[in-house]
Amino acid sequence: MNINAIGNKMKGWAESLVKRLGGKVLAILFASMILALVSVMFTDAWLVEIEKQNAQIEQVQRNITVLQQLRTSLNLAESAQRGYLLTQRQELVSTFNQEIDAARRHIRKIEGLFNSEKIAMQGKQEQSWLIALNSALEAKNAEMKLAISLVQSGKAEEAMQVIKLDQGVIEMAKFMQYSQTLLDQQHEAQAQLMKKRAQTIVITRIALVGTALILLLLVIMVIRQLVREMNSRDHLRQQLARDCAAYEERIRSNSHMMKTLALDYQSDVERARQKLARDLHDELGSILTATKMDISWTIRRVKDQDPEIVEKLDKTMRYLNQGIQFKRQVVQNLHPSIITTIGFWPALRSLIEDMAERNDWNLDLILPGEQIELPETLGLIAYRVVQESLNNASKYAYATRVSVHMVNELDYLKLEIEDNGVGVDLNKTSSATHGLSGIRNRIMAIGGRVDIVSSPNQGFLLVAIIPTKL
């Protein structure tokens, strides 16, 4: 996948996201992300600063602790020296030496802390104080060791005179002054660092709370915008549902009206055919019958006088009988009076069985019970479908086996007519396909469906679904 394809894919994804969420919501979300990133960066910097300040405060506390330990060690060393001068107990000399060593270690530790990157004591003034402190410690140490050495050499009076001199007191006072100065500086540094840390913590908390409030406000704005858009979409969805329902109702109404009009049209056609059939039967039938009676009377009157005329009249009588028979067939095709006479189901059965007997078909017939009642027009439509299909099978199919199955289920009448004849090419126009088109139009006009399956030398199958309730 190349870069252009990836770019197009990301562009399409972005456009889809904008379309789904809306530009305003995305802008608010983007601003929230930027604010969150900035807040994280500043918060991290403040946390690092607080951690650094904590380290400095801990360093100052260690400085204070070491200075206090230094003062304590020197006091203990002086106490051990004075005790030895009074009692000459050797263990006090050991104690003196231990405390002097401890004081020197504390001095070195203070120097190490001073040279550390985290030390709070910085500058030449602090360094000079530390040097003065070290010098005062060594001077006091020399004075105390001198007194101890004099005692150990048996010069106790000289040792007492050394102690009584002011030099030791002065050195001790300097040491305490220097150490106190350093302690005061460390306490001041500690107070400043703690104050600075407290300010940093306050600023961090204010920034976090402010950021949280701003993010909360942005989230509320996003939620309000989403709720507004959801309500708008819901309103549009409801409006669309109402429009769809109205259109569906209109379609159903129009469809029902079209089916009703189609059914009314079929009824009008059947009534017109019935009237035409009745007129042909009554008027033309009476005329043909009267003509036949007149010809019969004429034949009787002239049969002995002119045999040639009689022969001509007999021939005319045969033509007239053919005309009467054709008239009866036309009348029957226009409106099958047998339906009115014996009922739909017996008439349909009679039509199918007569066609099978006339064409010598092997018949497979399944019809519903005669107790099922159909509207007159629907019955005539079903009758016409069966009649037209069987006429096509009789004229064009050359079939030997025909099956007619009819089932009435779920407000629909299902009709299947199949033969094993020569079939028909449905893509070519012929008399058979013209009749099939009439069947399809007649059924589809009332909301039914017709499926026809056939091809040359493959037989013929017609499946019709006729609604019994509109």
mmCIF file of C-alpha atoms in Angstrom, residues 14-380:
data_model
loop_
_atom_site.group_PDB
_atom_site.id
_atom_site.type_symbol
_atom_site.label_atom_id
_atom_site.label_comp_id
_atom_site.label_asym_id
_atom_site.label_seq_id
_atom_site.Cartn_x
_atom_site.Cartn_y
_atom_site.Cartn_z
ATOM 1 C CA ALA A 14 -11.625 11.843 8.555
ATOM 2 C CA GLU A 15 -14.509 12.885 6.297
ATOM 3 C CA SER A 16 -16.599 10.016 7.610
ATOM 4 C CA LEU A 17 -15.768 11.010 11.197
ATOM 5 C CA VAL A 18 -16.675 14.656 10.517
ATOM 6 C CA LYS A 19 -19.911 13.529 8.923
ATOM 7 C CA ARG A 20 -20.770 11.327 11.890
ATOM 8 C CA LEU A 21 -19.784 13.643 14.758
ATOM 9 C CA GLY A 22 -19.948 17.092 13.202
ATOM 10 C CA GLY A 23 -17.202 19.704 12.828
ATOM 11 C CA LYS A 24 -18.041 21.507 16.062
ATOM 12 C CA VAL A 25 -17.755 18.374 18.179
ATOM 13 C CA LEU A 26 -14.436 17.457 16.560
ATOM 14 C CA ALA A 27 -13.108 20.977 17.150
ATOM 15 C CA ILE A 28 -14.016 20.754 20.845
ATOM 16 C CA LEU A 29 -12.460 17.292 21.114
ATOM 17 C CA PHE A 30 -9.288 18.540 19.396
ATOM 18 C CA ALA A 31 -9.092 21.504 21.784
ATOM 19 C CA SER A 32 -9.572 19.104 24.711
ATOM 20 C CA MET A 33 -6.726 16.921 23.484
ATOM 21 C CA ILE A 34 -4.392 19.925 23.070
ATOM 22 C CA LEU A 35 -5.312 21.226 26.521
ATOM 23 C CA ALA A 36 -4.765 17.798 28.043
ATOM 24 C CA LEU A 37 -1.327 17.489 26.398
ATOM 25 C CA VAL A 38 -0.303 20.971 27.568
ATOM 26 C CA SER A 39 -1.553 20.190 31.061
ATOM 27 C CA VAL A 40 0.406 16.935 31.131
ATOM 28 C CA MET A 41 3.579 18.721 30.009
ATOM 29 C CA PHE A 42 3.309 21.498 32.607
ATOM 30 C CA THR A 43 2.241 19.086 35.338
ATOM 31 C CA ASP A 44 5.236 16.887 34.587
ATOM 32 C CA ALA A 45 7.557 19.910 34.774
ATOM 33 C CA TRP A 46 6.012 20.998 38.082
ATOM 34 C CA LEU A 47 6.286 17.485 39.496
ATOM 35 C CA VAL A 48 9.947 17.383 38.513
ATOM 36 C CA GLU A 49 10.456 20.751 40.209
ATOM 37 C CA ILE A 50 8.661 19.543 43.361
ATOM 38 C CA GLU A 51 10.798 16.412 43.392
ATOM 39 C CA LYS A 52 13.939 18.549 43.055
ATOM 40 C CA GLN A 53 12.788 20.793 45.888
ATOM 41 C CA ASN A 54 12.064 17.745 48.050
ATOM 42 C CA ALA A 55 15.589 16.503 47.409
ATOM 43 C CA GLN A 56 17.014 19.903 48.377
ATOM 44 C CA ILE A 57 14.923 20.003 51.558
ATOM 45 C CA GLU A 58 16.113 16.515 52.491
ATOM 46 C CA GLN A 59 19.702 17.654 51.845
ATOM 47 C CA VAL A 60 19.263 20.685 54.110
ATOM 48 C CA GLN A 61 17.772 18.455 56.805
ATOM 49 C CA ARG A 62 20.806 16.183 56.560
ATOM 50 C CA ASN A 63 23.055 19.244 56.789
ATOM 51 C CA ILE A 64 21.262 20.363 59.953
ATOM 52 C CA THR A 65 21.477 16.870 61.424
ATOM 53 C CA VAL A 66 25.212 16.582 60.697
ATOM 54 C CA LEU A 67 25.913 20.060 62.181
ATOM 55 C CA GLN A 68 24.008 19.139 65.340
ATOM 56 C CA GLN A 69 25.884 15.842 65.541
ATOM 57 C CA LEU A 70 29.145 17.810 65.121
ATOM 58 C CA ARG A 71 28.301 20.123 68.027
ATOM 59 C CA THR A 72 27.270 17.128 70.153
ATOM 60 C CA SER A 73 30.502 15.244 69.395
ATOM 61 C CA LEU A 74 32.650 18.269 70.352
ATOM 62 C CA ASN A 75 30.690 18.753 73.599
ATOM 63 C CA LEU A 76 31.115 15.066 74.437
ATOM 64 C CA ALA A 77 34.822 15.257 73.656
ATOM 65 C CA GLU A 78 35.217 18.291 75.966
ATOM 66 C CA SER A 79 33.247 16.492 78.704
ATOM 67 C CA ALA A 80 35.483 13.406 78.376
ATOM 68 C CA GLN A 81 38.611 15.613 78.533
ATOM 69 C CA ARG A 82 37.435 17.409 81.664
ATOM 70 C CA GLY A 83 36.461 14.110 83.276
ATOM 71 C CA TYR A 84 39.892 12.642 82.550
ATOM 72 C CA LEU A 85 41.603 15.686 84.059
ATOM 73 C CA LEU A 86 39.567 15.208 87.227
ATOM 74 C CA THR A 87 39.643 11.406 87.509
ATOM 75 C CA GLN A 88 42.509 10.243 85.249
ATOM 76 C CA ARG A 89 40.334 7.352 83.961
ATOM 77 C CA GLN A 90 41.829 5.976 80.779
ATOM 78 C CA GLU A 91 38.479 5.032 79.223
ATOM 79 C CA LEU A 92 37.650 8.738 79.095
ATOM 80 C CA VAL A 93 40.702 9.258 76.875
ATOM 81 C CA SER A 94 39.278 6.641 74.514
ATOM 82 C CA THR A 95 35.916 8.365 74.596
ATOM 83 C CA PHE A 96 37.633 11.692 73.884
ATOM 84 C CA ASN A 97 39.486 10.265 70.910
ATOM 85 C CA GLN A 98 36.290 8.611 69.541
ATOM 86 C CA GLU A 99 34.309 11.829 69.758
ATOM 87 C CA ILE A 100 37.130 13.838 68.167
ATOM 88 C CA ASP A 101 37.231 11.287 65.311
ATOM 89 C CA ALA A 102 33.436 11.506 65.036
ATOM 90 C CA ALA A 103 33.638 15.324 64.859
ATOM 91 C CA ARG A 104 36.201 15.123 62.078
ATOM 92 C CA ARG A 105 34.003 12.644 60.166
ATOM 93 C CA HIS A 106 31.098 15.061 60.528
ATOM 94 C CA ILE A 107 33.311 17.873 59.162
ATOM 95 C CA ARG A 108 34.265 15.709 56.166
ATOM 96 C CA LYS A 109 30.624 14.759 55.649
ATOM 97 C CA ILE A 110 29.654 18.427 55.687
ATOM 98 C CA GLU A 111 32.359 19.141 53.148
ATOM 99 C CA GLY A 112 31.057 16.278 50.969
ATOM 100 C CA LEU A 113 27.539 17.607 51.220
ATOM 101 C CA PHE A 114 28.782 21.063 50.386
ATOM 102 C CA ASN A 115 30.501 19.780 47.229
ATOM 103 C CA SER A 116 27.361 17.844 46.165
ATOM 104 C CA GLU A 117 25.250 19.158 43.258
ATOM 105 C CA LYS A 118 22.144 19.088 45.466
ATOM 106 C CA ILE A 119 23.702 21.031 48.411
ATOM 107 C CA ALA A 120 21.691 24.014 49.550
ATOM 108 C CA MET A 121 24.809 25.790 50.983
ATOM 109 C CA GLN A 122 26.334 27.541 48.000
ATOM 110 C CA GLY A 123 28.620 30.515 47.663
ATOM 111 C CA LYS A 124 31.980 31.690 49.055
ATOM 112 C CA GLN A 125 30.471 32.901 52.341
ATOM 113 C CA GLU A 126 29.276 29.448 53.309
ATOM 114 C CA GLN A 127 32.567 27.922 52.267
ATOM 115 C CA SER A 128 34.502 30.388 54.440
ATOM 116 C CA TRP A 129 32.275 29.608 57.376
ATOM 117 C CA LEU A 130 32.963 25.920 56.888
ATOM 118 C CA ILE A 131 36.745 26.534 56.797
ATOM 119 C CA ALA A 132 36.520 28.660 59.955
ATOM 120 C CA LEU A 133 34.492 25.925 61.606
ATOM 121 C CA ASN A 134 37.119 23.322 60.749
ATOM 122 C CA SER A 135 39.875 25.591 62.071
ATOM 123 C CA ALA A 136 38.039 26.227 65.351
ATOM 124 C CA LEU A 137 37.534 22.468 65.733
ATOM 125 C CA GLU A 138 41.230 21.721 65.251
ATOM 126 C CA ALA A 139 42.260 24.566 67.622
ATOM 127 C CA LYS A 140 39.941 23.300 70.337
ATOM 128 C CA ASN A 141 41.172 19.771 69.704
ATOM 129 C CA ALA A 142 44.796 20.903 70.091
ATOM 130 C CA GLU A 143 44.012 22.715 73.348
ATOM 131 C CA MET A 144 42.233 19.662 74.817
ATOM 132 C CA LYS A 145 44.934 17.231 73.667
ATOM 133 C CA LEU A 146 47.597 19.429 75.214
ATOM 134 C CA ALA A 147 45.905 19.307 78.601
ATOM 135 C CA ILE A 148 45.551 15.517 78.357
ATOM 136 C CA SER A 149 49.200 15.112 77.361
ATOM 137 C CA LEU A 150 50.330 17.183 80.355
ATOM 138 C CA VAL A 151 48.290 15.062 82.725
ATOM 139 C CA GLN A 152 49.631 11.878 81.179
ATOM 140 C CA SER A 153 53.211 13.180 81.671
ATOM 141 C CA GLY A 154 52.520 13.967 85.360
ATOM 142 C CA LYS A 155 52.118 17.679 84.953
ATOM 143 C CA ALA A 156 48.615 18.035 86.289
ATOM 144 C CA GLU A 157 49.158 21.588 87.563
ATOM 145 C CA GLU A 158 50.361 22.767 84.149
ATOM 146 C CA ALA A 159 47.335 21.034 82.606
ATOM 147 C CA MET A 160 44.977 22.892 84.955
ATOM 148 C CA GLN A 161 46.676 26.156 84.108
ATOM 149 C CA VAL A 162 46.096 25.434 80.378
ATOM 150 C CA ILE A 163 42.422 24.809 81.084
ATOM 151 C CA LYS A 164 42.157 27.993 83.077
ATOM 152 C CA LEU A 165 43.470 29.991 80.162
ATOM 153 C CA ASP A 166 40.823 31.785 78.027
ATOM 154 C CA GLN A 167 42.104 30.346 74.751
ATOM 155 C CA GLY A 168 40.074 27.145 75.047
ATOM 156 C CA VAL A 169 36.944 29.026 75.940
ATOM 157 C CA ILE A 170 37.503 31.383 73.024
ATOM 158 C CA GLU A 171 38.010 28.512 70.537
ATOM 159 C CA MET A 172 34.923 26.746 71.882
ATOM 160 C CA ALA A 173 32.912 29.942 71.559
ATOM 161 C CA LYS A 174 34.131 30.382 67.953
ATOM 162 C CA PHE A 175 33.220 26.828 67.114
ATOM 163 C CA MET A 176 29.754 27.209 68.537
ATOM 164 C CA GLN A 177 29.291 30.545 66.781
ATOM 165 C CA TYR A 178 30.404 29.193 63.419
ATOM 166 C CA SER A 179 28.283 26.052 63.727
ATOM 167 C CA GLN A 180 25.285 28.091 64.837
ATOM 168 C CA THR A 181 25.750 30.425 61.897
ATOM 169 C CA LEU A 182 25.743 27.458 59.540
ATOM 170 C CA LEU A 183 22.686 26.015 61.292
ATOM 171 C CA ASP A 184 20.861 29.330 60.964
ATOM 172 C CA GLN A 185 21.708 29.468 57.277
ATOM 173 C CA GLN A 186 20.440 25.937 56.794
ATOM 174 C CA HIS A 187 17.246 26.631 58.707
ATOM 175 C CA GLU A 188 16.694 29.729 56.586
ATOM 176 C CA ALA A 189 17.384 27.762 53.400
ATOM 177 C CA GLN A 190 15.017 25.039 54.578
ATOM 178 C CA ALA A 191 12.265 27.595 55.249
ATOM 179 C CA GLN A 192 12.766 29.173 51.811
ATOM 180 C CA LEU A 193 12.743 25.807 50.057
ATOM 181 C CA MET A 194 9.620 24.691 51.899
ATOM 182 C CA LYS A 195 7.926 27.982 51.058
ATOM 183 C CA LYS A 196 8.931 27.621 47.414
ATOM 184 C CA ARG A 197 7.725 24.017 47.375
ATOM 185 C CA ALA A 198 4.409 25.062 48.924
ATOM 186 C CA GLN A 199 4.028 27.711 46.207
ATOM 187 C CA THR A 200 4.832 25.199 43.488
ATOM 188 C CA ILE A 201 2.318 22.737 44.949
ATOM 189 C CA VAL A 202 -0.326 25.460 45.085
ATOM 190 C CA ILE A 203 0.373 26.459 41.493
ATOM 191 C CA THR A 204 0.273 22.807 40.399
ATOM 192 C CA ARG A 205 -3.019 22.210 42.195
ATOM 193 C CA ILE A 206 -4.536 25.389 40.749
ATOM 194 C CA ALA A 207 -3.366 24.401 37.275
ATOM 195 C CA LEU A 208 -4.710 20.847 37.659
ATOM 196 C CA VAL A 209 -8.037 22.043 39.040
ATOM 197 C CA GLY A 210 -8.273 24.713 36.333
ATOM 198 C CA THR A 211 -7.430 22.211 33.626
ATOM 199 C CA ALA A 212 -9.918 19.739 35.050
ATOM 200 C CA LEU A 213 -12.609 22.426 35.124
ATOM 201 C CA ILE A 214 -11.846 23.488 31.562
ATOM 202 C CA LEU A 215 -11.859 19.859 30.405
ATOM 203 C CA LEU A 216 -15.102 19.310 32.280
ATOM 204 C CA LEU A 217 -16.559 22.362 30.560
ATOM 205 C CA LEU A 218 -15.383 21.076 27.190
ATOM 206 C CA VAL A 219 -16.821 17.639 27.942
ATOM 207 C CA ILE A 220 -20.116 19.243 28.899
ATOM 208 C CA MET A 221 -20.048 21.218 25.656
ATOM 209 C CA VAL A 222 -19.320 18.035 23.693
ATOM 210 C CA ILE A 223 -22.111 16.177 25.480
ATOM 211 C CA ARG A 224 -24.522 19.050 24.886
ATOM 212 C CA GLN A 225 -23.553 19.173 21.222
ATOM 213 C CA LEU A 226 -23.862 15.401 20.897
ATOM 214 C CA VAL A 227 -27.228 15.434 22.669
ATOM 215 C CA ARG A 228 -28.341 18.269 20.409
ATOM 216 C CA GLU A 229 -27.222 16.392 17.321
ATOM 217 C CA MET A 230 -28.731 13.144 18.605
ATOM 218 C CA ASN A 231 -32.017 14.924 19.256
ATOM 219 C CA SER A 232 -31.836 16.483 15.812
ATOM 220 C CA ARG A 233 -31.093 13.132 14.215
ATOM 221 C CA ASP A 234 -33.802 11.496 16.277
ATOM 222 C CA HIS A 235 -36.223 14.198 15.178
ATOM 223 C CA LEU A 236 -35.174 13.681 11.564
ATOM 224 C CA ARG A 237 -35.450 9.922 12.014
ATOM 225 C CA GLN A 238 -38.931 10.272 13.469
ATOM 226 C CA GLN A 239 -39.896 12.672 10.703
ATOM 227 C CA LEU A 240 -38.494 10.236 8.154
ATOM 228 C CA ALA A 241 -40.397 7.386 9.816
ATOM 229 C CA ARG A 242 -43.602 9.455 9.706
ATOM 230 C CA ASP A 243 -42.989 10.349 6.071
ATOM 231 C CA CYS A 244 -42.234 6.720 5.222
ATOM 232 C CA ALA A 245 -45.379 5.611 7.046
ATOM 233 C CA ALA A 246 -47.399 8.262 5.207
ATOM 234 C CA TYR A 247 -45.881 7.229 1.866
ATOM 235 C CA GLU A 248 -46.435 3.553 2.612
ATOM 236 C CA GLU A 249 -50.017 4.281 3.587
ATOM 237 C CA ARG A 250 -50.438 6.293 0.404
ATOM 238 C CA ILE A 251 -48.875 3.472 -1.600
ATOM 239 C CA ARG A 252 -51.140 0.927 0.088
ATOM 240 C CA SER A 253 -54.130 3.155 -0.536
ATOM 241 C CA ASN A 254 -53.168 3.707 -4.162
ATOM 242 C CA SER A 255 -52.376 0.029 -4.592
ATOM 243 C CA HIS A 256 -55.724 -0.934 -3.078
ATOM 244 C CA MET A 257 -57.454 1.606 -5.278
ATOM 245 C CA MET A 258 -55.658 0.280 -8.377
ATOM 246 C CA LYS A 259 -56.564 -3.288 -7.443
ATOM 247 C CA THR A 260 -60.142 -2.231 -6.855
ATOM 248 C CA LEU A 261 -60.231 -0.362 -10.170
ATOM 249 C CA ALA A 262 -58.679 -3.361 -11.909
ATOM 250 C CA LEU A 263 -61.226 -5.649 -10.306
ATOM 251 C CA ASP A 264 -64.019 -3.259 -11.219
ATOM 252 C CA TYR A 265 -62.669 -3.165 -14.753
ATOM 253 C CA GLN A 266 -62.643 -6.964 -14.868
ATOM 254 C CA SER A 267 -66.189 -6.951 -13.534
ATOM 255 C CA ASP A 268 -67.253 -4.415 -16.183
ATOM 256 C CA VAL A 269 -65.591 -6.503 -18.878
ATOM 257 C CA GLU A 270 -67.321 -9.640 -17.643
ATOM 258 C CA ARG A 271 -70.660 -7.840 -17.497
ATOM 259 C CA ALA A 272 -70.149 -6.538 -21.017
ATOM 260 C CA ARG A 273 -69.234 -10.031 -22.197
ATOM 261 C CA GLN A 274 -72.227 -11.450 -20.380
ATOM 262 C CA LYS A 275 -74.539 -8.877 -22.013
ATOM 263 C CA LEU A 276 -73.017 -9.569 -25.421
ATOM 264 C CA ALA A 277 -73.379 -13.317 -24.865
ATOM 265 C CA ARG A 278 -76.992 -12.868 -23.791
ATOM 266 C CA ASP A 279 -77.761 -10.665 -26.821
ATOM 267 C CA LEU A 280 -76.142 -13.168 -29.148
ATOM 268 C CA HIS A 281 -78.043 -15.993 -27.519
ATOM 269 C CA ASP A 282 -81.382 -14.229 -27.445
ATOM 270 C CA GLU A 283 -81.428 -12.109 -30.589
ATOM 271 C CA LEU A 284 -79.084 -13.916 -32.954
ATOM 272 C CA GLY A 285 -80.226 -17.273 -31.622
ATOM 273 C CA SER A 286 -83.879 -16.471 -32.227
ATOM 274 C CA ILE A 287 -83.078 -15.170 -35.715
ATOM 275 C CA LEU A 288 -81.093 -18.284 -36.609
ATOM 276 C CA THR A 289 -83.770 -20.554 -35.161
ATOM 277 C CA ALA A 290 -86.488 -18.746 -37.088
ATOM 278 C CA THR A 291 -84.441 -18.974 -40.267
ATOM 279 C CA LYS A 292 -83.917 -22.677 -39.702
ATOM 280 C CA MET A 293 -87.681 -23.193 -39.209
ATOM 281 C CA ASP A 294 -88.443 -21.260 -42.411
ATOM 282 C CA ILE A 295 -85.953 -23.296 -44.401
ATOM 283 C CA SER A 296 -87.423 -26.511 -42.990
ATOM 284 C CA TRP A 297 -90.931 -25.346 -44.054
ATOM 285 C CA THR A 298 -89.665 -24.459 -47.517
ATOM 286 C CA ILE A 299 -87.996 -27.849 -47.884
ATOM 287 C CA ARG A 300 -91.216 -29.607 -47.020
ATOM 288 C CA ARG A 301 -93.188 -27.565 -49.560
ATOM 289 C CA VAL A 302 -90.858 -27.964 -52.523
ATOM 290 C CA LYS A 303 -89.254 -31.355 -51.950
ATOM 291 C CA ASP A 304 -91.527 -33.005 -54.502
ATOM 292 C CA GLN A 305 -91.431 -30.185 -57.055
ATOM 293 C CA ASP A 306 -87.742 -29.280 -57.379
ATOM 294 C CA PRO A 307 -85.178 -31.731 -55.914
ATOM 295 C CA GLU A 308 -82.305 -29.422 -56.910
ATOM 296 C CA ILE A 309 -83.668 -26.582 -54.752
ATOM 297 C CA VAL A 310 -84.191 -29.026 -51.884
ATOM 298 C CA GLU A 311 -80.572 -30.119 -52.135
ATOM 299 C CA LYS A 312 -79.440 -26.512 -52.027
ATOM 300 C CA LEU A 313 -81.651 -25.824 -49.033
ATOM 301 C CA ASP A 314 -80.297 -28.892 -47.200
ATOM 302 C CA LYS A 315 -76.786 -27.577 -47.760
ATOM 303 C CA THR A 316 -77.897 -24.173 -46.447
ATOM 304 C CA MET A 317 -79.392 -25.928 -43.407
ATOM 305 C CA ARG A 318 -76.080 -27.564 -42.662
ATOM 306 C CA TYR A 319 -74.336 -24.202 -42.884
ATOM 307 C CA LEU A 320 -76.969 -22.769 -40.617
ATOM 308 C CA ASN A 321 -76.442 -25.563 -38.038
ATOM 309 C CA GLN A 322 -72.686 -24.838 -38.125
ATOM 310 C CA GLY A 323 -73.422 -21.160 -37.516
ATOM 311 C CA ILE A 324 -75.690 -21.996 -34.598
ATOM 312 C CA GLN A 325 -73.029 -24.256 -33.135
ATOM 313 C CA PHE A 326 -70.367 -21.536 -33.586
ATOM 314 C CA LYS A 327 -72.748 -19.049 -31.978
ATOM 315 C CA ARG A 328 -73.109 -21.318 -28.975
ATOM 316 C CA GLN A 329 -69.310 -21.666 -28.709
ATOM 317 C CA VAL A 330 -68.826 -17.880 -28.920
ATOM 318 C CA VAL A 331 -71.509 -17.320 -26.298
ATOM 319 C CA GLN A 332 -69.899 -19.901 -24.040
ATOM 320 C CA ASN A 333 -66.462 -18.283 -24.463
ATOM 321 C CA LEU A 334 -67.843 -14.840 -23.798
ATOM 322 C CA HIS A 335 -69.495 -15.841 -20.563
ATOM 323 C CA PRO A 336 -69.566 -19.420 -19.271
ATOM 324 C CA SER A 337 -73.160 -19.680 -18.121
ATOM 325 C CA ILE A 338 -72.358 -23.014 -16.548
ATOM 326 C CA ILE A 339 -70.769 -21.121 -13.633
ATOM 327 C CA THR A 340 -74.074 -19.456 -12.854
ATOM 328 C CA THR A 341 -75.938 -22.715 -13.397
ATOM 329 C CA ILE A 342 -73.951 -25.251 -11.340
ATOM 330 C CA GLY A 343 -71.375 -23.096 -9.448
ATOM 331 C CA PHE A 344 -67.735 -22.184 -9.878
ATOM 332 C CA TRP A 345 -65.966 -25.347 -8.658
ATOM 333 C CA PRO A 346 -68.165 -27.859 -10.560
ATOM 334 C CA ALA A 347 -67.920 -25.659 -13.671
ATOM 335 C CA LEU A 348 -64.136 -25.504 -13.389
ATOM 336 C CA ARG A 349 -63.884 -29.253 -12.873
ATOM 337 C CA SER A 350 -66.182 -29.836 -15.856
ATOM 338 C CA LEU A 351 -64.060 -27.530 -18.053
ATOM 339 C CA ILE A 352 -60.817 -29.318 -17.129
ATOM 340 C CA GLU A 353 -62.194 -32.835 -17.485
ATOM 341 C CA ASP A 354 -63.923 -32.058 -20.818
ATOM 342 C CA MET A 355 -60.684 -30.592 -22.234
ATOM 343 C CA ALA A 356 -58.725 -33.638 -21.021
ATOM 344 C CA GLU A 357 -61.245 -36.043 -22.529
ATOM 345 C CA ARG A 358 -61.414 -34.113 -25.826
ATOM 346 C CA ASN A 359 -57.599 -34.075 -26.157
ATOM 347 C CA ASP A 360 -57.002 -37.533 -24.676
ATOM 348 C CA TRP A 361 -54.749 -36.199 -21.899
ATOM 349 C CA ASN A 362 -53.518 -38.129 -18.897
ATOM 350 C CA LEU A 363 -54.979 -35.731 -16.287
ATOM 351 C CA ASP A 364 -53.697 -34.994 -12.763
ATOM 352 C CA LEU A 365 -56.310 -32.766 -11.103
ATOM 353 C CA ILE A 366 -56.326 -31.353 -7.553
ATOM 354 C CA LEU A 367 -58.966 -28.777 -6.565
ATOM 355 C CA PRO A 368 -59.995 -27.337 -3.172
ATOM 356 C CA GLY A 369 -63.254 -28.338 -1.522
ATOM 357 C CA GLU A 370 -66.408 -26.910 -3.049
ATOM 358 C CA GLN A 371 -67.305 -25.255 0.263
ATOM 359 C CA ILE A 372 -64.683 -22.547 -0.406
ATOM 360 C CA GLU A 373 -66.383 -19.480 -1.808
ATOM 361 C CA LEU A 374 -64.671 -17.006 -4.124
ATOM 362 C CA PRO A 375 -65.882 -13.562 -5.210
ATOM 363 C CA GLU A 376 -67.563 -13.782 -8.605
ATOM 364 C CA THR A 377 -64.981 -11.675 -10.436
ATOM 365 C CA LEU A 378 -62.011 -13.557 -8.909
ATOM 366 C CA GLY A 379 -63.681 -16.836 -9.815
ATOM 367 C CA LEU A 380 -64.099 -15.693 -13.414
#
